[in-house]
Every structure is written in structure tokens, then in C-alpha cells.
Coordinates of C-alpha atoms and ligand atoms in Angstrom, one line a residue:
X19 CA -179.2 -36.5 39.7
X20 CA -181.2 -33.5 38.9
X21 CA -181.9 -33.1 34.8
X22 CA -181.8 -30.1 34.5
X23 CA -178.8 -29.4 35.9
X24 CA -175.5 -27.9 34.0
X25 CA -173.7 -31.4 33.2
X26 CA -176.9 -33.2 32.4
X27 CA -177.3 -30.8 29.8
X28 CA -173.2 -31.4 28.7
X29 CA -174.0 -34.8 28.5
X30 CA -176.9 -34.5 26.7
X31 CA -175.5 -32.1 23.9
X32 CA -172.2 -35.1 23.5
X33 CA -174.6 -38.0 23.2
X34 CA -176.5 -36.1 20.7
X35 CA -173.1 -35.2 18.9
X36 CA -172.9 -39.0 18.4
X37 CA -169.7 -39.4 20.8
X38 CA -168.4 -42.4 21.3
X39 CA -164.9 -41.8 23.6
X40 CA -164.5 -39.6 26.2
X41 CA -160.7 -39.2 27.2
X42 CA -160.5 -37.8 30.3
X43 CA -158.0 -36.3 33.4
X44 CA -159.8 -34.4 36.0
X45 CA -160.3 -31.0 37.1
X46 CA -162.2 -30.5 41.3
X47 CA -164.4 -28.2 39.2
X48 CA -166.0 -30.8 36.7
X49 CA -165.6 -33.4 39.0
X50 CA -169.8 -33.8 38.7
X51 CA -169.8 -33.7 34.8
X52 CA -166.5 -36.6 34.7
X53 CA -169.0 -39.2 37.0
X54 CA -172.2 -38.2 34.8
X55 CA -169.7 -38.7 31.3
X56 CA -168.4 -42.1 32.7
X57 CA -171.6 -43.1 33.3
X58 CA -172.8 -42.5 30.1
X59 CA -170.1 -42.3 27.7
X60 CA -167.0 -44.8 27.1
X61 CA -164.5 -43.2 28.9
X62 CA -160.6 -43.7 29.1
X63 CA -159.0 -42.0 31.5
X64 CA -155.3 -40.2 31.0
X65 CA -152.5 -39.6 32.5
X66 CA -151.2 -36.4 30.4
X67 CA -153.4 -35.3 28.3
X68 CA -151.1 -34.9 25.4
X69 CA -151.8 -38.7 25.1
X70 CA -155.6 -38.5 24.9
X71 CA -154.6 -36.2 21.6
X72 CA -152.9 -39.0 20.4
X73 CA -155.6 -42.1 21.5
X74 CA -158.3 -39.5 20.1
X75 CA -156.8 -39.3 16.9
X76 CA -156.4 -43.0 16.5
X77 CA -160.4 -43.2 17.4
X78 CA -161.3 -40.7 14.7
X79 CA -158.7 -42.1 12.0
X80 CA -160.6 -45.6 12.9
X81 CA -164.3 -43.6 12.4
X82 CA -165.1 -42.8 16.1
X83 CA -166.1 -40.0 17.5
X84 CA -163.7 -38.6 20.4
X85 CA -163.9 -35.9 22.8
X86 CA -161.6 -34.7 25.4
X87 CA -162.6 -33.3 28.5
X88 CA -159.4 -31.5 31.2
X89 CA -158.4 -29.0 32.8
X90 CA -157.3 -25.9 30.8
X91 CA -153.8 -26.4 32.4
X92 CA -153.4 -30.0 30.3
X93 CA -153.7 -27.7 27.2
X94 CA -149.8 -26.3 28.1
X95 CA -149.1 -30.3 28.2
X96 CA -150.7 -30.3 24.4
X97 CA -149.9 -27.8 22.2
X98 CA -147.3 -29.6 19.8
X99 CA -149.6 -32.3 19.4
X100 CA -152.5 -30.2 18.1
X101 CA -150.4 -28.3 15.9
X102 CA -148.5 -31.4 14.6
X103 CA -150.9 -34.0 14.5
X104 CA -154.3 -32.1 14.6
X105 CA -153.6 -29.3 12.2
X106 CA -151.1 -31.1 10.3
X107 CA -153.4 -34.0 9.1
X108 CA -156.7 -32.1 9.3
X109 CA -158.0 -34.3 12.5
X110 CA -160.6 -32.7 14.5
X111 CA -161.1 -33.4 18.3
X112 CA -163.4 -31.2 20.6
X113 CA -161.6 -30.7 23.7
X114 CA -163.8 -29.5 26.9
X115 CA -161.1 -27.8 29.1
X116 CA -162.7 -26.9 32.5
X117 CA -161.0 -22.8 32.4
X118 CA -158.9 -22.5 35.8
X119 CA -156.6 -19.3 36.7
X120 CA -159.5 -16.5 36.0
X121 CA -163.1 -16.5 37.4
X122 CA -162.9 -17.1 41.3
X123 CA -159.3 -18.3 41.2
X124 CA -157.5 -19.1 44.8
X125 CA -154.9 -21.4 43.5
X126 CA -151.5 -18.6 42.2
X127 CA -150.3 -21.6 40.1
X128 CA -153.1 -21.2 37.6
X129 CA -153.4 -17.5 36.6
X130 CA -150.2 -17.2 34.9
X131 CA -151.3 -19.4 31.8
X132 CA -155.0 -19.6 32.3
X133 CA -155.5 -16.0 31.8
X134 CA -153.3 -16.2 28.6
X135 CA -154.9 -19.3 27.4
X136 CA -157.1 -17.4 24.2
X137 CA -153.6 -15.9 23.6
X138 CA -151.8 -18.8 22.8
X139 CA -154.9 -20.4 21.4
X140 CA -155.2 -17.8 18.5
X141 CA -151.4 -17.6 18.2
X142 CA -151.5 -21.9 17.5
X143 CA -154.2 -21.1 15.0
X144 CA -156.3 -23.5 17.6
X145 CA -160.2 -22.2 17.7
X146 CA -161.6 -22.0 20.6
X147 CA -165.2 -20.8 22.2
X148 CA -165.4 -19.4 25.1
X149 CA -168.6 -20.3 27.6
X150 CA -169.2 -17.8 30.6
X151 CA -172.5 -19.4 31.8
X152 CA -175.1 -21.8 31.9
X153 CA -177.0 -19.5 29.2
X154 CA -174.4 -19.9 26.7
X155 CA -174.4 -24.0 26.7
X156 CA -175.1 -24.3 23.4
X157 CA -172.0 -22.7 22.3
X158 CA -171.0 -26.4 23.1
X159 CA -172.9 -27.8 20.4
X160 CA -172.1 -25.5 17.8
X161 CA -168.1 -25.5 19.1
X162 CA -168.2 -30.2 18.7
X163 CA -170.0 -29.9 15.0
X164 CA -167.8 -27.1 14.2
X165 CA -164.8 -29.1 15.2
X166 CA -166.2 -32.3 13.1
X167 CA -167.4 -30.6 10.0
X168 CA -164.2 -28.5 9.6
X169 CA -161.4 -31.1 10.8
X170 CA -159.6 -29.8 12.9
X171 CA -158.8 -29.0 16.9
X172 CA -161.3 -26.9 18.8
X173 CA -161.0 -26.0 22.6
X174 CA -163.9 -25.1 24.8
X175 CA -163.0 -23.1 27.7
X176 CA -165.5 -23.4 30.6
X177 CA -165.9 -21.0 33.3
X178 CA -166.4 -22.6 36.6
X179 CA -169.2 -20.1 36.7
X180 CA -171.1 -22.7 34.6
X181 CA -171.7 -25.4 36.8
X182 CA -172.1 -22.6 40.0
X183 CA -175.4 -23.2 42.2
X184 CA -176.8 -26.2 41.6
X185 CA -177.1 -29.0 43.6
X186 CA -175.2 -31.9 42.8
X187 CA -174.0 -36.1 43.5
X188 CA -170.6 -35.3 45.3
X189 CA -168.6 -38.4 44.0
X190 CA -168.0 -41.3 46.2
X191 CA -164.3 -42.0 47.5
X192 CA -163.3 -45.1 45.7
X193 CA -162.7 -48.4 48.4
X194 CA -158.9 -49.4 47.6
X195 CA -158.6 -52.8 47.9
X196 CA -155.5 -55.2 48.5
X197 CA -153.5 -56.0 45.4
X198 CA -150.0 -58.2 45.0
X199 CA -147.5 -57.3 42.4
X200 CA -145.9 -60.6 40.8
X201 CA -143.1 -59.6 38.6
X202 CA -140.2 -61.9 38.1
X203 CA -138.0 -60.2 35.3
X204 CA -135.3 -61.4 33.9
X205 CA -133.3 -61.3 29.9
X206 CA -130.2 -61.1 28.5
X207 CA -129.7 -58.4 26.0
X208 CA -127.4 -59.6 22.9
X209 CA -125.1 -57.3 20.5
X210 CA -127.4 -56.5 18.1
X211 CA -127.6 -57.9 14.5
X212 CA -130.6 -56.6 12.9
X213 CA -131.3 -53.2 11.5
X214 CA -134.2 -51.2 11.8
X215 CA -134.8 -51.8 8.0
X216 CA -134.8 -56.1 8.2
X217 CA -136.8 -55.3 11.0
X218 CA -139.6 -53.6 9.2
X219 CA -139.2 -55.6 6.3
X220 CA -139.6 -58.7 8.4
X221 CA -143.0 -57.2 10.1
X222 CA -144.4 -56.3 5.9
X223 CA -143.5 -59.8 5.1
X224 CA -145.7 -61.5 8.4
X225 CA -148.7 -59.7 8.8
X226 CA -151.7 -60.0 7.1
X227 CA -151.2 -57.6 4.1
X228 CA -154.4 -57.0 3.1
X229 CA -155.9 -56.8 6.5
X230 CA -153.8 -55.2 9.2
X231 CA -152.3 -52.0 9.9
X232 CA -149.1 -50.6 9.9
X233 CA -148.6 -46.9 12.2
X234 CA -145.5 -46.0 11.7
X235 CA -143.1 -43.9 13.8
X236 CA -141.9 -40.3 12.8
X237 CA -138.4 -40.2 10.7
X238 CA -136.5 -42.7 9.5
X239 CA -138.9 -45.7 10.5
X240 CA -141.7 -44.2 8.4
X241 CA -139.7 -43.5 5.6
X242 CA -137.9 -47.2 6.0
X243 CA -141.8 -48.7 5.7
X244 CA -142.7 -46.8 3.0
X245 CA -139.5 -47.7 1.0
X246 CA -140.3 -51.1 1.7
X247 CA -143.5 -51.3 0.9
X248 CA -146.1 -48.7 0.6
X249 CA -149.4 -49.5 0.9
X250 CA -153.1 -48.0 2.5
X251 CA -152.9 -49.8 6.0
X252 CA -149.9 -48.2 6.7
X253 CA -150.3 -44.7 8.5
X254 CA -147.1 -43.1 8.1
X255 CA -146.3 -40.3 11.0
X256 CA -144.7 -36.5 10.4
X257 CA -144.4 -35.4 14.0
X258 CA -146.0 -35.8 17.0
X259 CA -142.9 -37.7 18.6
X260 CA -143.6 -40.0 21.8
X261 CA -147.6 -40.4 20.0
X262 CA -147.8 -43.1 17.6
X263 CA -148.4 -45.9 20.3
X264 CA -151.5 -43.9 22.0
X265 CA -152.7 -43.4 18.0
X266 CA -152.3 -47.6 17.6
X267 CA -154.2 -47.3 21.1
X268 CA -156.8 -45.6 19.9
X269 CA -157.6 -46.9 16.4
X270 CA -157.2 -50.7 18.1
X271 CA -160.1 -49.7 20.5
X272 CA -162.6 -48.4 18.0
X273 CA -161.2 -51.2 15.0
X274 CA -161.5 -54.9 15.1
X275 CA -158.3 -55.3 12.5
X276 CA -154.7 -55.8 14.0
X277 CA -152.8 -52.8 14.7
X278 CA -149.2 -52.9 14.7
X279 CA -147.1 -49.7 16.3
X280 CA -143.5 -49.0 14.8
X281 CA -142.1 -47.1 18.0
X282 CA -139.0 -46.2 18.9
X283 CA -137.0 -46.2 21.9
X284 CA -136.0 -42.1 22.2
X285 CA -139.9 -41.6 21.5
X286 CA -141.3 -44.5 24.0
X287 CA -138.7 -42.4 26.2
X288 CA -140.4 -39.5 25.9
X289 CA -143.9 -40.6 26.5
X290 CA -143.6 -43.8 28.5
X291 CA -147.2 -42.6 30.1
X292 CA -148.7 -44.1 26.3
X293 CA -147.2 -47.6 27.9
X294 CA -149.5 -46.7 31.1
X295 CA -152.9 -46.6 28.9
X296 CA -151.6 -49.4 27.2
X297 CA -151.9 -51.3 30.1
X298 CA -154.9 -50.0 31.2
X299 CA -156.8 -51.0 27.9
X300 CA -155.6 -53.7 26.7
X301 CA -156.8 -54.7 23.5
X302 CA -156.5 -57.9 21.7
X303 CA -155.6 -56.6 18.5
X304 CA -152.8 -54.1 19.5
X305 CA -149.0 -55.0 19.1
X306 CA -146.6 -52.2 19.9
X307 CA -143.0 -53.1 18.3
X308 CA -140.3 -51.2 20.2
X309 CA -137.2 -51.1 17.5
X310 CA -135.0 -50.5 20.3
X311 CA -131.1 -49.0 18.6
X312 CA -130.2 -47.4 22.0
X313 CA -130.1 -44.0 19.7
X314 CA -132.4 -41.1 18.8
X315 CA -131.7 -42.9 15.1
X316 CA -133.4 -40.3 12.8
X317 CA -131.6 -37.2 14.3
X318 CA -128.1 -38.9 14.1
X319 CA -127.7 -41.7 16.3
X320 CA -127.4 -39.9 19.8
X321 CA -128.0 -42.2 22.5
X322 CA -130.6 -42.9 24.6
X323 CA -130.5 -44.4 28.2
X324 CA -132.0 -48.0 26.8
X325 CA -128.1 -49.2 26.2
X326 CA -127.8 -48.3 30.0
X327 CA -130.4 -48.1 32.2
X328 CA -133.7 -48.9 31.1
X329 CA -134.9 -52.0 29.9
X330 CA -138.6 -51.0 27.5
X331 CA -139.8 -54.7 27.8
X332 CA -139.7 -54.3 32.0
X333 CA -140.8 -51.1 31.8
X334 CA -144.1 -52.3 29.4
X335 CA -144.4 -54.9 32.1
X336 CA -144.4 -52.6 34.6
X337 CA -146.8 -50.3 32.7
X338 CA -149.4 -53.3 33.2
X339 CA -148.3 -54.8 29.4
X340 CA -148.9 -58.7 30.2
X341 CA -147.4 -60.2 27.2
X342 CA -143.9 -58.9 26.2
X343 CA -141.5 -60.6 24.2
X344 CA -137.8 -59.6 22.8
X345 CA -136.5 -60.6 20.1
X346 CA -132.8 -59.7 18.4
X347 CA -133.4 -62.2 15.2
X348 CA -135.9 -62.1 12.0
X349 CA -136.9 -65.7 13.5
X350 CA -137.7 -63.9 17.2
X351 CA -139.4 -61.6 15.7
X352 CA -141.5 -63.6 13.1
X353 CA -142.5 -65.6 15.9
X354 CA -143.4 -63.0 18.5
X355 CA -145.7 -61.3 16.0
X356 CA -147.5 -64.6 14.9
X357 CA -148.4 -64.7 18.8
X358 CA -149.5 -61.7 18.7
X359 CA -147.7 -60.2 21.5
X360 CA -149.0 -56.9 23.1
X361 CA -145.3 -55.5 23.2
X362 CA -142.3 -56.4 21.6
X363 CA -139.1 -55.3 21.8
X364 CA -136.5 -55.5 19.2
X365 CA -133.2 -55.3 19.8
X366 CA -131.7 -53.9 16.8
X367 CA -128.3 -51.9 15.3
X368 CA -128.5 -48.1 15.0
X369 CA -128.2 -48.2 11.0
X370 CA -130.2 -45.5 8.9
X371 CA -130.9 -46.9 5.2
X372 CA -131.1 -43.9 3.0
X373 CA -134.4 -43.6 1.8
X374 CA -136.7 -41.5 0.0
X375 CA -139.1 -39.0 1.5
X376 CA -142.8 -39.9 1.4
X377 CA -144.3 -38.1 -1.7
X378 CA -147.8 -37.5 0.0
X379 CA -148.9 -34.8 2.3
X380 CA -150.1 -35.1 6.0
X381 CA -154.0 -34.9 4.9
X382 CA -153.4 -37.5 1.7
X383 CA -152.0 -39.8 4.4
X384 CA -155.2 -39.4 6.3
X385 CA -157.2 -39.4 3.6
X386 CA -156.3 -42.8 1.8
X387 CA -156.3 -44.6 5.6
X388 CA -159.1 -43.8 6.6
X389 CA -160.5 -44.8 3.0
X390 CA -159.3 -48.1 3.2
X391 CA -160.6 -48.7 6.5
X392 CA -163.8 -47.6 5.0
X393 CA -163.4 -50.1 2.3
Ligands
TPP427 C1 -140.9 -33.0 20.7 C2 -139.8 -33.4 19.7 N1 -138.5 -33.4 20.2 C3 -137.5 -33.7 19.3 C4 -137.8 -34.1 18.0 C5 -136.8 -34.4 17.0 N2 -136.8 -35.9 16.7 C6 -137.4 -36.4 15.6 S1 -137.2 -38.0 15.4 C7 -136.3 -38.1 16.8 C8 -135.7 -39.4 17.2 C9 -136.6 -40.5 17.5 O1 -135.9 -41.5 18.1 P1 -136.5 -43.0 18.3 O2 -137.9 -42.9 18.7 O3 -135.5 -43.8 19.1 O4 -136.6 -43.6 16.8 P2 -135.5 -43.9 15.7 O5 -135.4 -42.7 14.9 O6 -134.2 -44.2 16.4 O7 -136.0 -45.0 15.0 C10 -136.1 -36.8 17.4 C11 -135.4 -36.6 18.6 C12 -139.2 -34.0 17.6 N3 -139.6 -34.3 16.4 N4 -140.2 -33.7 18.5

């Protein structure tokens, strides 16, 4: 590949940046720059980029240095994550978005939010640079260390015009090869007889207290750790519903300690595609617990389709997850998490204990984990 060309230099300006994860979903007009950053960077691959917000976040909390590079579309796809978890905790992540619906745009689909994109940028209170051509590069550079030194969000829209003219390695189509699927699935799902609460407080009481960590779902199940027991390995989430297992993800991909994930079931739900890079990475030292109550429990017990229709162990396993588990008792449970079990899924009562509210602020949350990771 020529070195001089547009996404050498793109390449060159994130390795000197220092980055270490590239989360990616593609755009046909950076489909030269995604080959050269795979090739050169540790890349993961998404499947909405909301979740590379979350799997990013978890790489910086752990002391990584992410970068996300989309379309400009994915950034309709992300907004509440970078104002609740971005802004909210004072995490920075550079995001490249390849700037569809306005310079040489055929496609109808995109104009409608690509032209409004600095719009409802500066309305999120998201910075964002804007780079018209191959001149203006270094806007890149200043846009990534900007994002870093400042913590917080900042989008790059890139014109197409950019990488116009040169002459580049079309990719290769990938050869598909034959592949079986051996899935034999079967479990009996018992009346429930845990809470939420002995379930936590059976997970403090196993782990390694001093070593692992805790991230903890938004609601009730944070609040429900922290009443049990507090302490600097435990991430405790505000918002950002359907994230917390892509920010285990991440921090389990850039940290050799044990992750453990509090999720729910109304917040696996709404993200199941965090189950999907789950499966794609697995990493030895993530467990995701699924506290299943059948009930959006921290907004009054509505129900959700697990009593029903959807089984969250099969559908791990069918997200590529290989070693699930259930459990409905503390002796289940105690025994799935000394195995370490990728997934586990608790079958528990929809009880809320009354508990108080977390006393520290998004960015003291941040501050003290990443601290004693540090430590
Ligand atoms: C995008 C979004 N939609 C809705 C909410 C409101 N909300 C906060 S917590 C929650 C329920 C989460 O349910 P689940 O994951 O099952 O956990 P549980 O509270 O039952 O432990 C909802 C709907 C939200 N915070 N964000």
C-alpha cells in the first residue's frame, strides 16, 4: 500500500496517539482505512456501535486507549450513551465517523441526519472537528489528544473528499467456509426463591475481594451492591441501560483481573448485540451474571418477555457464549461462579430491597476505580 496515501497517514497519527483498540463497524467509504487499522491496530469489530461506546469505556476505565471508527449514521445509534456514560463520568473516546449524507451523496437515506449531524452534536454538548480534506489531517491529531487530555467524547467527522484520488488495496472478499452448529438446549426453569439482593450478596461473599471486580447494573442492582458492600472494585452504573456487559467486555480485554457483570434481564433485552461480542471475544476472565426477575425491577416490576418467551442462557449460547450455567439457589450460584462461568443466569424473585442512594458522583466513581486498578 502506497505511504503516503490518506489512511496511512490515519494510521500513523492513532499509533502515534498510543491506541491500543480500535472498535469498528464499517462504512464503503473507509473501507481502505478499516483493512490498514486491522492490520495494524487491535481491532473488535461491532455490531451497533452504541456497544463499542460501552466496550471503549470499559478499555479506558481498565487504562487502554480506545478509538472508534463508523459511519456518521452509527452516531444516531449512540447519542444516550455519550451523554450518559461519556459526559456523565468524564470518559473520553475519539470517535472517527466516516461523514455520509453531504459531500457527493447518492444514497436519500443519509442526508436527513448527516447534514444535521454538527446540530445535534453541539446541542449534546459532544465536540466535534470537522475534516474537509487531506490538508486538514492533522485536525485528527489534535481532535484524539484533545479527547484524552480533556475526558470526554469527541467526534471526527470525515468527508469522503478525504480519502478521494488515490490509489488504493480494494479489500479481498472473504472465502466462507462450511461450519455446523451443535446446539442441544435444554432446562427447567423453577419458581424462583432468591432475590436479587441474596443474590449479590452471595456473588460479594465468593469472589476474590481484594482482587476482582464488581460492574454493576443501573438502578436498584447498583444500589443493592453498594448497600451490601461498598468497595473500589466495584463500578457502580448511573445510566447507560443495555451497556454494563460491553463495559465488563471491555475492561476484561485490556485487564488480567476477573470481571464480574451484574446485568439484568430488561437491559440484556435491550442490547442482546453486547451478548454477540461476547461471544466473539471471549475472555477468560469475564463472567456476566444475568439476575433474571422476568421484570424491569428498578422501574416497578413491569415484565419482561424472559417469564415467557426468551430463555437468556440459550440466547448467550446462541450469541456464541460456550459456558453457561443457571442457577435458582445461593449453592448454584456459588458453584457456577467458582467455575468461572462466562454467563450465568440467575433465576431470581422480582423483590426490590430499599436501599440507599450511592453518595458519590459519576466522575468519583471513575475516579476511585480506576485508582485501584492503578494500585
Ligand atoms: C434507554 C433507557 N430506557 C429506559 C430506562 C429506564 N430504566 C432504568 S432501569 C430500568 C429497568 C432495568 O431492568 P433490568 O435490566 O431487568 O434490571 P432490574 O432493575 O430488574 O434489576 C429501566 C427500564 C433507561 N434508564 N434507559
Amino acid at each position: 500500500m502506497n505511504a503516503d496515501t490518506p489512511e496511512r497517514k490515519v494510521v500513523d497519527i492513532l499509533k502515534q496517539n498510543n491506541i491500543d483498540i480500535a472498535a469498528t463497524l464499517p462504512c464503503d467509504r473507509i473501507k481502505v482505512l478499516l483493512l490498514l487499522i486491522a492490520r495494524n491496530i487491535r481491532t473488535i469489530p461491532l455490531t451497533r456501535e452504541e456497544n463499542g461506546i460501552g466496550i471503549c469505556a470499559g478499555v479506558y476505565l481498565g487504562g487502554g486507549r480506545p478509538v472508534m471508527v463508523i459511519q456518521s449514521t452509527g452516531i444516531g445509534n449512540m447519542i444516550n450513551a455519550l451523554c450518559s456514560l461519556n459526559l456523565t463520568y468524564d470518559i473520553p473516546i475519539p470517535v472517527i465517523a466516516s461523514w455520509r449524507g453531504v459531500y457527493k451523496e447518492s444514497i436519500e437515506a443519509q442526508w436527513q441526519l448527516g447534514r444535521r449531524l454538527p446540530e445535534i452534536l453541539a446541542a449534546s454538548g459532544i465536540k466535534f472537528t470537522i475534516i474537509e480534506s487531506i490538508k486538514e489531517i492533522d485536525k485528527l491529531d489534535e481532535a484524539i489528544k484533545e479527547s484524552f487530555s480533556n475526558s470526554h467524547p469527541h467526534v471526527i467527522l470525515v468527508s469522503p473528499a478525504v480519502w478521494e484520488g488515490y490509489a488504493c488495496e480494494i479489500p479481498e472478499p472473504l472465502e466462507i467456509c462450511s461450519r455446523s452448529v451443535d446446539l442441544e438446549f435444554s432446562r427447567s426453569i423453577k419458581k424462583p426463591v432468591l432475590t436479587r439482593y441474596e443474590a449479590i450478596k452471595s456473588i460479594v461473599e465468593t469472589i476474590d475481594d481484594t482482587g476482582d471486580i464488581i460492574v454493576a447494573n443501573l438502578g436498584i442492582p447498583s444500589k443493592e451492591l453498594f448497600e451490601i458492600r461498598d468497595r473500589k472494585l466495584n463500578f457502580y452504573m448511573l445510566g447507560s441501560m443495555g451497556l454494563v456487559s460491553s463495559i465488563g467486555l471491555g475492561l476484561s480485554i485490556i485487564q488480567k483481573k476477573h470481571v464480574y457483570v451484574i446485568d439484568g434481564d430488561g437491559s440484556l433485552l435491550m442490547n442482546p448485540n453486547a451478548l454477540i461480542s461476547i461471544g466473539e471475544y471471549p475472555a477468560p476472565n469475564l463472567t456476566i451474571i444475568a439476575i433474571d426477575n422476568a421484570s424491569y425491577g428498578s422501574t416497578g416490576n413491569q415484565q419482561t418477555c424472559t417469564q415467557s418467551l426468551i430463555d437468556l442462557e440459550l440466547l448467550a449460547k446462541a450469541s456464541g457464549i460456550k459456558h453457561t450455567l443457571k442457577a435458582h439457589s445461593l449453592d448454584e450460584l456459588r458453584e457456577a461462579l467458582l467455575l468461572k462461568a462466562q454467563f450465568i443466569h440467575v433465576i431470581v424473585k422480582p423483590v426490590n430491597v430499599k436501599c440507599k442512594e450511592i453518595p458519590f458522583s459519576a466522575n468519583e466513581i471513575k475516579k476511585r476505580f480506576m485508582r485501584a486498578l492503578e494500585a
